[in-house]
Short mmCIF file of C-alpha atoms and ligand atoms in Angstrom, two decimals:
data_model
loop_
_atom_site.label_atom_id
_atom_site.label_comp_id
_atom_site.label_asym_id
_atom_site.label_seq_id
_atom_site.Cartn_x
_atom_site.Cartn_y
_atom_site.Cartn_z
CA MET A 27 34.76 95.78 -0.29
CA SER A 28 31.50 93.94 0.40
CA TYR A 29 30.63 93.47 4.02
CA LEU A 30 28.08 92.17 6.48
CA GLN A 31 27.39 94.20 9.62
CA PHE A 32 25.50 93.07 12.73
CA LEU A 33 23.20 95.94 13.75
CA GLY A 34 21.15 94.00 16.30
CA ALA A 35 20.55 90.64 18.03
CA ALA A 36 24.25 90.51 18.86
CA GLY A 37 24.75 89.71 22.56
CA VAL A 38 20.97 89.80 23.02
CA VAL A 39 17.87 88.00 21.70
CA THR A 40 16.08 91.03 20.25
CA GLY A 41 16.58 93.76 17.64
CA SER A 42 17.57 91.43 14.75
CA LYS A 43 19.10 93.53 11.96
CA HIS A 44 21.93 92.45 9.67
CA LEU A 45 23.16 94.65 6.85
CA ILE A 46 24.80 93.49 3.64
CA ASN A 47 26.54 96.17 1.60
CA THR A 48 27.90 95.14 -1.81
CA SER A 49 31.18 96.75 -2.70
CA ALA A 50 31.44 100.44 -2.11
CA ASP A 51 33.41 101.67 -5.14
CA SER A 52 36.40 104.02 -5.18
CA SER A 53 34.14 107.04 -5.69
CA GLY A 54 32.86 106.42 -2.18
CA ARG A 55 29.41 105.49 -3.47
CA ASN A 56 27.74 102.80 -1.43
CA GLY A 57 26.89 99.53 -3.01
CA PHE A 58 23.48 97.90 -2.83
CA GLN A 59 22.42 97.77 0.81
CA VAL A 60 19.99 95.18 2.11
CA LEU A 61 18.83 94.57 5.66
CA ILE A 62 18.06 91.03 6.75
CA ASP A 63 15.32 91.55 9.37
CA CYS A 64 14.50 94.85 11.03
CA GLY A 65 13.52 94.02 14.59
CA LEU A 66 12.69 95.94 17.71
CA PHE A 67 14.98 95.81 20.73
CA GLN A 68 12.89 94.65 23.71
CA GLY A 69 13.53 93.93 27.38
CA GLN A 70 16.27 95.75 29.32
CA LYS A 71 16.32 99.55 29.05
CA GLU A 72 19.94 99.56 27.87
CA TRP A 73 18.80 97.73 24.71
CA ARG A 74 15.44 99.45 24.26
CA GLU A 75 17.21 102.80 24.05
CA ARG A 76 18.84 101.60 20.83
CA ASN A 77 15.41 101.72 19.15
CA TRP A 78 15.77 105.51 19.34
CA GLN A 79 19.25 105.75 17.89
CA ASP A 80 19.67 106.56 14.22
CA ALA A 81 20.59 103.60 12.06
CA PRO A 82 24.34 103.67 11.19
CA VAL A 83 23.23 103.84 7.58
CA PRO A 84 20.63 106.50 6.74
CA ALA A 85 17.27 104.74 6.22
CA ALA A 86 16.83 106.34 2.79
CA GLN A 87 20.08 104.71 1.59
CA ILE A 88 18.90 101.17 2.34
CA ASP A 89 17.64 99.54 -0.85
CA ALA A 90 15.62 96.58 0.45
CA VAL A 91 14.65 94.52 3.50
CA ILE A 92 14.41 90.74 3.59
CA LEU A 93 12.23 89.64 6.50
CA THR A 94 12.55 86.09 7.90
CA HIS A 95 9.36 86.07 10.01
CA ALA A 96 6.72 88.21 11.70
CA HIS A 97 7.85 88.27 15.35
CA LEU A 98 8.42 91.86 16.49
CA ASP A 99 12.04 91.24 17.49
CA HIS A 100 12.58 90.66 13.73
CA SER A 101 9.96 93.00 12.17
CA GLY A 102 9.03 95.62 14.78
CA TRP A 103 11.48 98.36 13.70
CA ILE A 104 10.15 98.42 10.10
CA PRO A 105 7.64 101.25 10.74
CA ARG A 106 10.45 103.32 12.26
CA LEU A 107 12.71 102.61 9.26
CA VAL A 108 9.92 103.81 6.94
CA LYS A 109 9.32 106.85 9.17
CA GLU A 110 13.01 107.71 8.80
CA GLY A 111 12.87 107.65 5.03
CA PHE A 112 13.10 104.05 3.76
CA HIS A 113 10.80 103.52 0.78
CA GLY A 114 12.18 100.33 -0.78
CA PRO A 115 10.63 96.87 -0.99
CA ILE A 116 10.24 94.73 2.16
CA TYR A 117 10.29 91.10 1.03
CA ALA A 118 8.40 88.53 3.10
CA THR A 119 6.36 85.36 2.60
CA PRO A 120 2.59 85.90 2.15
CA ALA A 121 1.87 84.43 5.63
CA THR A 122 4.48 86.73 7.23
CA ILE A 123 2.85 89.72 5.52
CA ASP A 124 -0.58 88.71 6.87
CA LEU A 125 0.79 88.31 10.40
CA CYS A 126 2.68 91.64 10.21
CA SER A 127 -0.56 93.32 9.15
CA ILE A 128 -1.95 92.59 12.64
CA LEU A 129 1.26 92.67 14.71
CA LEU A 130 2.79 95.95 13.49
CA PRO A 131 -0.34 98.13 13.94
CA ASP A 132 -0.81 96.55 17.38
CA SER A 133 2.81 97.41 18.20
CA GLY A 134 2.17 101.03 17.10
CA HIS A 135 -0.90 101.11 19.34
CA LEU A 136 1.18 99.88 22.32
CA GLN A 137 3.88 102.49 21.59
CA GLU A 138 1.20 105.19 21.71
CA GLU A 139 -0.25 103.78 24.96
CA ASP A 140 3.21 103.76 26.57
CA ALA A 141 3.84 107.37 25.57
CA ASP A 142 0.43 108.39 26.99
CA PHE A 143 1.20 106.55 30.22
CA TYR A 144 4.54 108.35 30.66
CA ASN A 145 2.95 111.69 29.84
CA LYS A 146 0.19 111.18 32.43
CA LYS A 147 2.67 110.07 35.10
CA LYS A 148 5.16 112.71 33.96
CA VAL A 149 7.94 110.18 34.58
CA SER A 150 9.68 110.54 31.24
CA LYS A 151 12.72 112.79 30.94
CA HIS A 152 11.44 113.55 27.42
CA SER A 153 8.61 116.05 27.48
CA PRO A 154 6.28 115.12 25.98
CA ALA A 155 7.15 111.39 25.61
CA LEU A 156 6.65 110.32 21.99
CA PRO A 157 5.80 106.93 20.51
CA LEU A 158 8.56 105.25 18.46
CA TYR A 159 5.84 105.06 15.81
CA THR A 160 2.07 105.25 15.83
CA LEU A 161 -0.61 102.78 14.75
CA ALA A 162 -1.18 104.90 11.62
CA GLU A 163 2.55 104.91 10.81
CA ALA A 164 2.68 101.14 11.20
CA GLN A 165 -0.25 100.79 8.79
CA GLU A 166 1.49 103.13 6.36
CA ALA A 167 4.59 100.89 6.40
CA LEU A 168 2.55 97.85 5.28
CA GLN A 169 2.34 99.21 1.71
CA TYR A 170 6.05 98.44 1.15
CA PHE A 171 5.69 94.70 1.76
CA LYS A 172 6.19 92.52 -1.33
CA PRO A 173 5.31 88.82 -1.24
CA VAL A 174 7.93 86.23 -2.17
CA GLU A 175 6.86 82.59 -2.26
CA ILE A 176 8.94 79.92 -0.53
CA GLU A 177 11.70 78.57 -2.84
CA GLN A 178 11.12 81.30 -5.45
CA ASN A 179 14.35 82.88 -6.69
CA LYS A 180 14.35 86.67 -6.32
CA GLN A 181 16.98 88.86 -7.96
CA LEU A 182 17.50 92.13 -6.06
CA CYS A 183 20.36 93.64 -8.06
CA PRO A 184 23.09 92.24 -10.35
CA GLU A 185 25.09 91.09 -7.30
CA ILE A 186 22.40 89.75 -4.96
CA SER A 187 19.62 87.20 -5.27
CA PHE A 188 17.84 85.27 -2.55
CA ARG A 189 15.48 82.41 -1.88
CA TYR A 190 13.35 81.56 1.15
CA VAL A 191 13.49 78.05 2.59
CA ARG A 192 11.43 76.83 5.54
CA ALA A 193 12.64 77.55 9.08
CA ALA A 194 9.61 75.84 10.73
CA HIS A 195 9.61 78.35 13.61
CA ILE A 196 6.18 80.01 13.22
CA LEU A 197 3.66 80.35 10.39
CA GLY A 198 5.42 81.80 7.32
CA SER A 199 8.88 81.72 8.92
CA CYS A 200 11.82 81.15 6.60
CA MET A 201 15.57 81.20 6.41
CA ALA A 202 17.08 83.49 3.76
CA GLU A 203 19.59 81.88 1.39
CA ILE A 204 21.50 84.74 -0.19
CA SER A 205 23.74 84.50 -3.24
CA LEU A 206 26.26 87.31 -3.43
CA ARG A 207 28.30 87.68 -6.60
CA VAL A 208 31.61 89.45 -6.04
CA ASP A 209 34.63 89.58 -8.36
CA GLY A 210 33.32 86.75 -10.51
CA THR A 211 32.67 84.35 -7.65
CA THR A 212 29.38 83.57 -5.94
CA ARG A 213 29.19 83.26 -2.18
CA ARG A 214 26.30 81.68 -0.35
CA LEU A 215 25.15 83.33 2.89
CA LEU A 216 22.49 81.61 5.00
CA PHE A 217 20.54 83.55 7.65
CA THR A 218 18.44 81.23 9.80
CA GLY A 219 16.20 83.89 11.40
CA ASP A 220 14.70 81.84 14.23
CA LEU A 221 15.00 78.11 13.79
CA GLY A 222 12.09 75.82 14.68
CA ARG A 223 12.10 72.42 16.33
CA VAL A 224 13.51 69.59 14.28
CA ARG A 225 10.71 67.33 13.04
CA SER A 226 7.50 66.41 14.82
CA ASN A 227 8.01 64.19 17.80
CA GLY A 228 6.35 63.42 21.11
CA ALA A 229 8.46 66.05 22.86
CA ALA A 230 7.20 68.95 20.71
CA PRO A 231 3.57 67.96 20.17
CA GLY A 232 0.64 70.12 19.24
CA LYS A 233 2.70 71.96 16.68
CA VAL A 234 0.26 73.62 14.32
CA LEU A 235 2.78 73.69 11.50
CA HIS A 236 4.74 70.90 9.94
CA SER A 237 8.07 70.99 11.66
CA GLY A 238 11.65 70.60 10.56
CA PRO A 239 13.74 73.35 8.94
CA ALA A 240 14.84 72.71 5.32
CA GLU A 241 17.65 70.16 5.26
CA GLY A 242 20.69 69.72 3.03
CA GLU A 243 21.72 73.40 3.00
CA THR A 244 25.01 74.77 1.71
CA ALA A 245 26.58 77.97 3.01
CA ASP A 246 29.94 79.70 2.88
CA LEU A 247 28.86 81.89 5.77
CA LEU A 248 26.12 80.90 8.21
CA VAL A 249 24.37 83.32 10.58
CA LEU A 250 22.71 81.10 13.18
CA GLU A 251 20.37 81.98 16.05
CA SER A 252 21.34 80.78 19.56
CA THR A 253 18.34 81.54 21.84
CA TYR A 254 18.43 78.12 23.52
CA GLY A 255 22.18 77.58 23.09
CA ASN A 256 22.66 76.49 26.70
CA ARG A 257 19.35 74.77 27.47
CA ASN A 258 17.72 71.54 26.35
CA HIS A 259 13.94 71.30 26.14
CA PRO A 260 12.23 68.67 28.32
CA LYS A 261 11.74 65.57 26.22
CA ASP A 262 8.51 64.32 27.77
CA ASP A 263 5.06 64.80 26.23
CA PRO A 264 3.29 67.67 28.10
CA ARG A 265 -0.22 66.36 27.34
CA PRO A 266 -0.62 63.97 30.32
CA GLN A 267 0.62 66.69 32.70
CA LEU A 268 -1.62 69.32 31.11
CA ALA A 269 -4.65 66.99 31.40
CA SER A 270 -4.00 66.34 35.08
CA ILE A 271 -3.51 70.08 35.87
CA ILE A 272 -6.89 70.83 34.26
CA GLN A 273 -8.67 67.89 35.94
CA GLN A 274 -7.38 68.81 39.41
CA THR A 275 -8.34 72.47 39.00
CA VAL A 276 -11.85 71.57 37.85
CA GLN A 277 -12.25 69.16 40.79
CA ARG A 278 -11.46 72.07 43.14
CA GLY A 279 -14.10 74.15 41.34
CA GLY A 280 -11.44 76.51 39.97
CA SER A 281 -10.38 77.89 36.61
CA VAL A 282 -7.12 77.71 34.66
CA ILE A 283 -5.68 81.09 33.61
CA VAL A 284 -3.15 80.96 30.77
CA PRO A 285 -1.09 84.02 29.75
CA ALA A 286 -0.17 83.42 26.10
CA PHE A 287 0.94 85.42 23.08
CA ALA A 288 -2.13 85.78 20.77
CA VAL A 289 -0.36 84.68 17.60
CA GLU A 290 0.86 81.09 17.26
CA ARG A 291 1.21 80.11 20.93
CA THR A 292 -2.51 80.57 21.63
CA GLN A 293 -3.45 78.56 18.52
CA LYS A 294 -1.11 75.76 19.50
CA PHE A 295 -2.59 75.62 22.99
CA LEU A 296 -6.22 75.66 21.75
CA PHE A 297 -5.49 72.77 19.36
CA MET A 298 -4.06 70.77 22.24
CA LEU A 299 -7.10 71.46 24.45
CA LYS A 300 -9.44 70.38 21.65
CA GLU A 301 -7.48 67.19 21.11
CA LEU A 302 -7.61 66.40 24.86
CA MET A 303 -11.37 67.04 24.93
CA GLU A 304 -12.04 64.93 21.83
CA SER A 305 -10.18 62.02 23.38
CA ASP A 306 -12.06 62.49 26.71
CA ARG A 307 -8.87 63.20 28.65
CA ILE A 308 -10.24 66.48 30.03
CA PRO A 309 -13.83 67.59 30.74
CA ARG A 310 -15.56 69.81 28.18
CA ILE A 311 -15.51 73.01 30.24
CA PRO A 312 -15.83 76.45 28.60
CA VAL A 313 -12.67 77.78 26.95
CA TYR A 314 -12.36 81.57 26.59
CA CYS A 315 -9.85 83.05 24.23
CA ASP A 316 -9.77 86.66 25.34
CA SER A 317 -7.68 88.63 22.89
CA PRO A 318 -8.66 91.15 20.23
CA MET A 319 -6.00 89.71 17.90
CA ALA A 320 -6.83 86.03 18.36
CA ILE A 321 -9.75 85.90 15.89
CA LYS A 322 -7.67 87.53 13.15
CA ALA A 323 -4.76 85.20 13.97
CA VAL A 324 -7.02 82.12 13.64
CA GLU A 325 -8.38 83.43 10.31
CA ILE A 326 -4.82 83.80 9.01
CA PHE A 327 -3.99 80.24 10.10
CA LEU A 328 -7.02 78.88 8.27
CA LYS A 329 -5.73 80.48 5.03
CA TYR A 330 -2.46 78.52 5.04
CA GLN A 331 -3.56 74.89 5.19
CA GLU A 332 -0.45 73.79 3.27
CA GLU A 333 1.61 74.69 6.36
CA TYR A 334 -0.34 72.41 8.74
CA SER A 335 1.10 69.44 10.54
CA GLU A 336 -0.69 66.15 9.90
CA GLU A 337 -2.35 66.26 13.35
CA THR A 338 -3.67 69.80 12.69
CA ARG A 339 -5.01 68.75 9.29
CA GLN A 340 -6.87 65.82 10.84
CA LEU A 341 -8.25 67.90 13.71
CA ILE A 342 -9.58 70.62 11.38
CA SER A 343 -11.07 68.17 8.89
CA LYS A 344 -12.88 66.48 11.81
CA SER A 345 -13.78 69.49 13.97
CA GLY A 346 -13.77 72.49 11.57
CA SER A 347 -12.60 76.02 12.37
CA PRO A 348 -11.63 76.75 16.00
CA LEU A 349 -13.90 79.82 15.73
CA GLN A 350 -16.87 77.42 15.47
CA TRP A 351 -15.86 74.84 18.09
CA PRO A 352 -18.70 74.40 20.63
CA GLY A 353 -17.65 75.63 24.06
CA PHE A 354 -14.82 77.79 22.68
CA THR A 355 -15.57 81.52 22.91
CA PHE A 356 -13.45 84.22 21.24
CA ALA A 357 -13.89 87.60 22.91
CA SER A 358 -12.99 90.54 20.73
CA THR A 359 -14.78 93.47 22.38
CA PRO A 360 -14.17 94.78 25.94
CA GLU A 361 -17.82 93.93 26.76
CA GLU A 362 -17.27 90.27 25.78
CA SER A 363 -14.14 90.28 27.90
CA LYS A 364 -16.04 91.60 30.93
CA LYS A 365 -18.61 88.79 30.60
CA ILE A 366 -15.80 86.28 31.21
CA ASN A 367 -15.00 88.05 34.48
CA ALA A 368 -18.59 87.49 35.60
CA SER A 369 -18.38 83.70 35.10
CA TYR A 370 -17.47 81.55 38.11
CA TYR A 371 -18.07 78.18 36.47
CA PRO A 372 -14.75 76.28 36.05
CA SER A 373 -13.23 77.35 32.76
CA ILE A 374 -9.98 77.84 30.87
CA ILE A 375 -9.08 81.45 30.06
CA VAL A 376 -6.31 82.12 27.52
CA SER A 377 -5.32 85.76 27.15
CA SER A 378 -2.37 88.02 26.41
CA SER A 379 0.14 89.47 26.94
CA GLY A 380 2.12 86.27 27.32
CA MET A 381 4.38 87.68 30.07
CA ALA A 382 1.53 89.52 31.87
CA THR A 383 3.16 92.88 31.15
CA GLY A 384 -0.15 94.35 29.94
CA GLY A 385 -3.34 93.46 28.09
CA ARG A 386 -6.52 91.71 29.21
CA ILE A 387 -4.72 88.89 31.05
CA LEU A 388 -4.14 91.41 33.88
CA HIS A 389 -7.87 91.65 34.64
CA HIS A 390 -8.19 87.87 34.80
CA LEU A 391 -5.13 87.52 37.02
CA ALA A 392 -6.20 90.37 39.32
CA GLN A 393 -9.60 88.76 39.73
CA ARG A 394 -8.55 85.14 40.16
CA MET A 395 -4.98 84.82 41.46
CA SER A 396 -5.90 85.26 45.14
CA ASP A 397 -8.18 82.18 45.09
CA PRO A 398 -6.34 78.88 45.81
CA LYS A 399 -8.93 76.95 43.76
CA ASN A 400 -7.52 78.47 40.54
CA THR A 401 -4.38 77.62 38.55
CA ILE A 402 -2.10 79.98 36.64
CA LEU A 403 -0.44 78.05 33.83
CA PHE A 404 2.61 79.39 31.94
CA ILE A 405 3.33 77.95 28.49
CA GLY A 406 5.89 80.55 27.31
CA PHE A 407 9.22 82.07 28.24
CA GLN A 408 9.01 84.64 31.09
CA ALA A 409 11.73 87.29 30.87
CA PRO A 410 13.29 88.53 34.13
CA GLY A 411 11.71 91.80 35.23
CA THR A 412 8.22 90.95 33.92
CA ARG A 413 5.14 90.33 36.08
CA GLY A 414 4.92 86.84 34.57
CA PHE A 415 8.44 86.07 35.83
CA ALA A 416 7.49 87.25 39.34
CA ILE A 417 4.31 85.12 39.44
CA LYS A 418 6.10 82.07 38.02
CA ASN A 419 8.60 82.38 40.87
CA GLY A 420 5.87 82.60 43.51
CA THR A 421 6.28 86.29 44.38
CA SER A 422 3.39 87.58 46.51
CA PRO A 423 1.74 90.02 46.58
CA ILE A 424 1.80 91.20 42.97
CA LYS A 425 1.05 94.80 42.12
CA MET A 426 -1.75 95.23 39.58
CA PHE A 427 -3.85 98.31 38.80
CA GLY A 428 -2.29 100.09 41.79
CA GLN A 429 -3.26 97.33 44.23
CA GLU A 430 -1.35 94.58 45.98
CA VAL A 431 -2.95 91.26 45.01
CA PRO A 432 -1.91 88.18 47.03
CA LEU A 433 -0.88 85.13 45.01
CA ARG A 434 -2.68 82.06 46.37
CA ALA A 435 -3.56 80.23 43.13
CA GLN A 436 -1.51 77.20 42.10
CA VAL A 437 1.26 78.17 39.64
CA VAL A 438 2.51 75.69 37.03
CA ALA A 439 4.85 76.08 34.03
CA LEU A 440 5.13 73.71 31.05
CA GLU A 441 8.39 74.24 29.18
CA GLN A 442 7.74 72.03 26.15
CA PHE A 443 5.95 74.61 24.01
CA SER A 444 9.08 76.36 22.72
CA ASP A 445 9.29 77.12 18.99
CA HIS A 446 13.12 77.28 18.97
CA ALA A 447 15.46 74.35 18.30
CA ASP A 448 17.61 73.33 21.29
CA PRO A 449 21.30 72.28 20.92
CA PRO A 450 20.69 68.57 20.14
CA GLU A 451 18.07 69.57 17.55
CA MET A 452 20.42 72.19 16.03
CA LEU A 453 23.22 69.65 15.73
CA GLU A 454 20.82 67.21 14.07
CA TRP A 455 19.98 69.91 11.53
CA LEU A 456 23.57 71.17 11.01
CA ARG A 457 24.65 67.59 10.29
CA THR A 458 22.43 67.62 7.19
CA PHE A 459 24.54 70.41 5.60
CA LYS A 460 26.18 69.48 2.28
CA ASN A 461 29.32 71.44 3.17
CA LYS A 462 31.11 72.86 6.17
CA PRO A 463 30.60 76.66 6.23
CA ARG A 464 33.84 78.61 6.18
CA VAL A 465 32.58 80.48 9.23
CA THR A 466 29.45 80.49 11.38
CA TYR A 467 28.37 83.59 13.31
CA LEU A 468 26.04 83.18 16.27
CA VAL A 469 23.38 85.84 16.84
CA HIS A 470 20.09 86.12 18.79
CA GLY A 471 21.33 84.76 22.13
CA GLU A 472 22.28 85.92 25.59
CA PRO A 473 26.11 85.81 25.90
CA ALA A 474 26.11 82.58 27.95
CA ALA A 475 23.78 80.83 25.49
CA SER A 476 25.85 81.85 22.44
CA ALA A 477 29.11 80.81 24.13
CA ALA A 478 27.71 77.38 25.05
CA LEU A 479 26.42 76.78 21.51
CA ARG A 480 29.75 77.89 19.99
CA ASP A 481 31.56 75.32 22.15
CA THR A 482 29.05 72.57 21.33
CA ILE A 483 29.25 73.10 17.56
CA SER A 484 33.05 73.42 17.50
CA LYS A 485 33.45 70.27 19.59
CA GLU A 486 30.84 68.13 17.84
CA LEU A 487 31.31 69.26 14.23
CA GLY A 488 34.75 70.92 14.18
CA TRP A 489 33.28 74.07 12.57
CA GLU A 490 34.72 77.53 13.01
CA VAL A 491 32.14 79.41 15.08
CA LYS A 492 32.25 83.04 16.21
CA ILE A 493 29.89 85.11 18.32
CA ALA A 494 28.69 88.19 16.48
CA GLU A 495 29.36 91.50 18.18
CA TRP A 496 27.09 94.50 17.94
CA MET A 497 28.20 96.77 15.01
CA GLU A 498 30.93 94.30 13.97
CA LYS A 499 31.69 94.29 10.22
CA VAL A 500 32.64 91.08 8.43
CA GLN A 501 34.38 91.41 5.07
CA LEU A 502 32.76 89.31 2.36
CA THR A 503 35.37 89.47 -0.38
ZN1 LIG B 14 10.80 84.39 16.34
#
């Protein structure tokens, strides 16, 4: 019997891991076993603890991994899988491999920092607290990555082949179209990974990449993400609002502080600032991009010009590399970061982490959030329980570096920057399918979001839609 098993991102938006096992024969021998994505559980403790559980299949018995994109909730468990004995190929697009080469070691570094923190505070019940994997172990795992170009056919074993098609979510992101040959028939399984916005439009501007997931798909079984299953993105262009937030802050003599993830979101925001400056809609004040990863992330983006949107292509051909833009400063060392703290001239400071849970953004917030002249601008999702969530909701004071810091700065959130399709966009994409999948499983969503999307798709398209459950097995023959 061949089966698919949901090992993560079922009932939750993190920990994406889906296992295909081709028929186990009567001798009890396992078939070929391939994992689609190998992500870290993040967020609530109940889920994070699953990062420490053994995989239901011993790592050494997994034959291959197919990775849809570089985000840690899809890739961040790979170093642990390797640590536990997996030594097979990890297939990914070249851009995904480049992004993983900065994200995974950084994740290892953060795991080590967390373990150190718990050991110093002696608050862990494990003594000593250990990292899930180290920076060195993450680097070690990179040797197993094997590049697969978009739309190239890759045969994994006699029963399984796959092909990447664009998901338009982040640089290098793809859906995996899998052909599974069982008992003389071929079944098509489509895993969306995360699905990007449908086509460029005024409501999702500033997209660095060309948008729109590949259309005209066919699938017998579809595994679809549902992050925004119960929410529609605002449809208005954020640029006029962004310009007026910046103008008002500068008129008060203040600065704009922007917590943003260093990869993708920061690039998108910098491109929008440059465009607003070039069209004289905002003053040319200094822009500081304070993240050790941001320079590497920009360099990776410059390598993949074929992925640019038309507006990005035009901006780069006119203005060159963001690393050379006058007035834009990229701080990589702690000393460069400290210099930004010393500046009181109105400026825009973009730094990570995106939810203010750690990183250099904390220094900028601690220094500037008690001054009403300044603005704190959120351009990304803030998960409940994070410092970013508390600030976005006006909580004051906020505890940082052991001190209570009052929140007096203006707080604004722009919700248009999402890289996930919302329900109307998903329907628009699903309507391009050449066939009606026999069954669709929803993953990567909070329960309410998945339930809402299931109802929308069943009602609008008449498809059979189920919500994947953690550890559930689906027979494929
Ligand atoms: Zn993602």
